[in-house]
Tab-separated table of C-alpha atoms in Angstrom:
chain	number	residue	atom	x	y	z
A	1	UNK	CA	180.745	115.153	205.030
A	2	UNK	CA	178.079	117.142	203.301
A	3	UNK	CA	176.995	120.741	205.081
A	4	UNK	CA	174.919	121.628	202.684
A	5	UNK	CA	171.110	122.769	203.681
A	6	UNK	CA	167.861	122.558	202.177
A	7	UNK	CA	164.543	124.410	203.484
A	8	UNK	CA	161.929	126.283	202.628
A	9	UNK	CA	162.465	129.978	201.808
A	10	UNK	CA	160.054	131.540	204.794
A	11	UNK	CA	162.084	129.155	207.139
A	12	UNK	CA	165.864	130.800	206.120
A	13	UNK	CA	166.043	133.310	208.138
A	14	UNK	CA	166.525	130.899	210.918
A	15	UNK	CA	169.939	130.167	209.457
A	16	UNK	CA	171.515	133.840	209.734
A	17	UNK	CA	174.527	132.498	211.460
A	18	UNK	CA	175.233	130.194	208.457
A	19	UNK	CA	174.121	131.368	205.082
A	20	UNK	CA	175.219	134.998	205.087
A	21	UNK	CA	172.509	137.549	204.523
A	22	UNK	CA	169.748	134.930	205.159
A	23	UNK	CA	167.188	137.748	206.609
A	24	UNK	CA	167.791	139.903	203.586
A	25	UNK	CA	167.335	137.029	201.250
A	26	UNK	CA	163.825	136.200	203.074
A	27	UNK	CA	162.534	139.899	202.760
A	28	UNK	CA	163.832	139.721	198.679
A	29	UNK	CA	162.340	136.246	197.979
A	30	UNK	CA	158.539	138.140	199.061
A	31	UNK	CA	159.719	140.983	196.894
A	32	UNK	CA	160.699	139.666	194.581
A	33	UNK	CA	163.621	142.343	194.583
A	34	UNK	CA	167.098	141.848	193.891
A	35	UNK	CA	168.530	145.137	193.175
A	36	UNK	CA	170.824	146.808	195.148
A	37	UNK	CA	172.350	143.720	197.360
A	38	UNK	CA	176.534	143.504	198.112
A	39	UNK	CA	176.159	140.167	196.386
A	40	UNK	CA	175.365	138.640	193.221
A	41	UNK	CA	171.918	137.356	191.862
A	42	UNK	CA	171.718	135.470	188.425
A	43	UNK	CA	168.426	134.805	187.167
A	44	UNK	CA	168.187	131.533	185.717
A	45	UNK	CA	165.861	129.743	182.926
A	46	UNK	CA	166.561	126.220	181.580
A	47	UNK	CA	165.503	123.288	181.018
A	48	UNK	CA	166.444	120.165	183.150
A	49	UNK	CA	168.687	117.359	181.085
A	50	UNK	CA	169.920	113.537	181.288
A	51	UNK	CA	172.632	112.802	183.341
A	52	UNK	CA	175.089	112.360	180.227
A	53	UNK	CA	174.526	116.469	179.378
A	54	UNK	CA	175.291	117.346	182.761
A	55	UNK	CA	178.793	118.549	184.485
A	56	UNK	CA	179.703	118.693	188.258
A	57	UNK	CA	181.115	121.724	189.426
A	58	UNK	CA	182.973	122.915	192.874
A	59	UNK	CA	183.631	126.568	194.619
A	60	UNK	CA	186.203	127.179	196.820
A	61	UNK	CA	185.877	130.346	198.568
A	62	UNK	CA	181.444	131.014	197.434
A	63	UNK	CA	177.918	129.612	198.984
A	64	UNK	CA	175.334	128.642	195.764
A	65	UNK	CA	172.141	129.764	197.328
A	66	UNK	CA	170.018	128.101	194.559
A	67	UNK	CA	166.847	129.379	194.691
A	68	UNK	CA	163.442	127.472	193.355
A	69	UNK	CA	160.920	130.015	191.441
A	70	UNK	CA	159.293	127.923	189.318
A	71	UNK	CA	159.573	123.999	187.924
A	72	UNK	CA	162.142	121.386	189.380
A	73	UNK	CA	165.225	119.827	188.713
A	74	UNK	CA	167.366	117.194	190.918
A	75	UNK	CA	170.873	118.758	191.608
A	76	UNK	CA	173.133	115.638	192.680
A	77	UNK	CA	176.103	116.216	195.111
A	78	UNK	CA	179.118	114.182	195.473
A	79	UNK	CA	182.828	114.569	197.777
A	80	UNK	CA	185.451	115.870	195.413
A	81	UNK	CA	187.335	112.390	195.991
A	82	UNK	CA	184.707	111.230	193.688
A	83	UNK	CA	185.586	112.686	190.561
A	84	UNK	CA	188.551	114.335	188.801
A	85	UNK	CA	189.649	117.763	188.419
A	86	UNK	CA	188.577	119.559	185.193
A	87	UNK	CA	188.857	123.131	183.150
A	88	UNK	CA	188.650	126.291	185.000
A	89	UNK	CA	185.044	127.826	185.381
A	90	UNK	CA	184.277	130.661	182.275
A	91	UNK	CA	185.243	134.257	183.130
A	92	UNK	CA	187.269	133.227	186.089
A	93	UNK	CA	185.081	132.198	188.261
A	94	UNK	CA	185.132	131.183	191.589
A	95	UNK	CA	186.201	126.972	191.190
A	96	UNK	CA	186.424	124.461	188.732
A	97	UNK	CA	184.614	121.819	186.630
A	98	UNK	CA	184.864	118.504	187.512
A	99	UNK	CA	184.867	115.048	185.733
A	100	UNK	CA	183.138	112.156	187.058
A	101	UNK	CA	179.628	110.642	187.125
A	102	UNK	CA	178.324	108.889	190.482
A	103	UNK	CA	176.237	110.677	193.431
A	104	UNK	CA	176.088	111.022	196.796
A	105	UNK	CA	172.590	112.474	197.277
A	106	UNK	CA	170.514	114.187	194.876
A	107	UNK	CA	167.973	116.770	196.359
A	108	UNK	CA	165.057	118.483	194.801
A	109	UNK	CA	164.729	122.301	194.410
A	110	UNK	CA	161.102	123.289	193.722
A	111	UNK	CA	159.335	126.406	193.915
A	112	UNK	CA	160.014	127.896	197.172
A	113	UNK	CA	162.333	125.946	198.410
A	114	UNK	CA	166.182	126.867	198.577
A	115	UNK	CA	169.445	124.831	198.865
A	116	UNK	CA	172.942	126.109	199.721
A	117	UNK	CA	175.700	124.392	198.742
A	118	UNK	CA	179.382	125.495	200.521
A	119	UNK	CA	183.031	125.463	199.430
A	120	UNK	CA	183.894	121.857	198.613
A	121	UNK	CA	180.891	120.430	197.576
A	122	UNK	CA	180.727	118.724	193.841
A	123	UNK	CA	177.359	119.631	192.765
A	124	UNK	CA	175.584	119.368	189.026
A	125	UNK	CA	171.870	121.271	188.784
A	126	UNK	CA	169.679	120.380	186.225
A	127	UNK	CA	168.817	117.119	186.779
A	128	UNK	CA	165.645	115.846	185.520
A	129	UNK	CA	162.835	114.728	187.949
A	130	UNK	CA	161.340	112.207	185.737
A	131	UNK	CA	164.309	110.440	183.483
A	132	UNK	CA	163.627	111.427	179.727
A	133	UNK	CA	161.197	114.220	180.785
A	134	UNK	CA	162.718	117.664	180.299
A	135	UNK	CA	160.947	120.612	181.897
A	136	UNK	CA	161.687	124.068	182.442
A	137	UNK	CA	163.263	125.820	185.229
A	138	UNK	CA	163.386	129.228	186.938
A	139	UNK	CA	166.085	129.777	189.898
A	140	UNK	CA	168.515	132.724	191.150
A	141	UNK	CA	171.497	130.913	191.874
A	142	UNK	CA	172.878	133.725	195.082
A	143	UNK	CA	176.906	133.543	194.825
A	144	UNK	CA	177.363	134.411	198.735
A	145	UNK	CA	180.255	135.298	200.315
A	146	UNK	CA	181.457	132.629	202.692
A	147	UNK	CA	182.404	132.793	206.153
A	148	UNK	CA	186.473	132.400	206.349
A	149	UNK	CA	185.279	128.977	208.901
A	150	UNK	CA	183.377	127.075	205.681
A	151	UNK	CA	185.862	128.093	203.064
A	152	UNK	CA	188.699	125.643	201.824
């Protein structure tokens, strides 16, 4: 079963018992500030591709806070049991890829809005709103800690 949550950003502070830092996230989203936090913050630019380019993923022990700036893209989530376990992520990264196609919900992140995506959940990003349109999209993807109750 899915936990993952999708909102608005001025609404996530109302999750601070479940995505870690949630308050400070909501004062750095109006900033626009993300120096300084015990976490880490990767800016992200690309553009959004067919299902065929694109590769699920899993984390094990990390929340993806993905983060909508500017354009969209449909990230699709499926259970693990789904697909089949593939290389490790670059530079040792927290989980794996994985090999499969298939969905079990695809959600939207747009400007503004934020999803977070817990231990467990197969997730691809870059998913493209309109099939055979590309179009370009800024994020942070947040790599959170997660709470020892969430993480596999």
């Amino acid at each position: 079963e899915s936990a993952m949550i999708a909102d608005s950003m001025e609404r996530i502070g109302l999750y601070e018992g479940i995505i870690p830092y949630a308050k400070e996230l909501e004062a750095r989203y109006r900033s626009g500030d993300t120096e300084g936090l015990p976490f880490e913050v990767r800016h992200k630019q690309y553009d959004t591709k067919p299902d065929e380019k694109r590769q699920y993923e899993v984390h094990f022990h990390t929340i993806d806070l993905m983060v909508g700036l500017d354009g969209a893209e449909n990230i699709d989530l499926a259970p693990m049991e789904m697909l089949q376990s593939g290389a490790p992520l670059p530079g040792g990264g927290d989980g794996m890829k994985l090999v499969g196609g298939g969905r079990a919900d695809t959600v939207r992140l747009e400007k503004g809005r934020f999803i977070a995506i817990y231990p467990g959940e197969a997730h691809r990003v870059g998913g493209q709103i309109v099939p055979g349109q590309p179009e370009t999209l800024t994020k942070w993807v947040v790599k959170l800690p997660c709470p020892e109750a969430f993480s596999l």
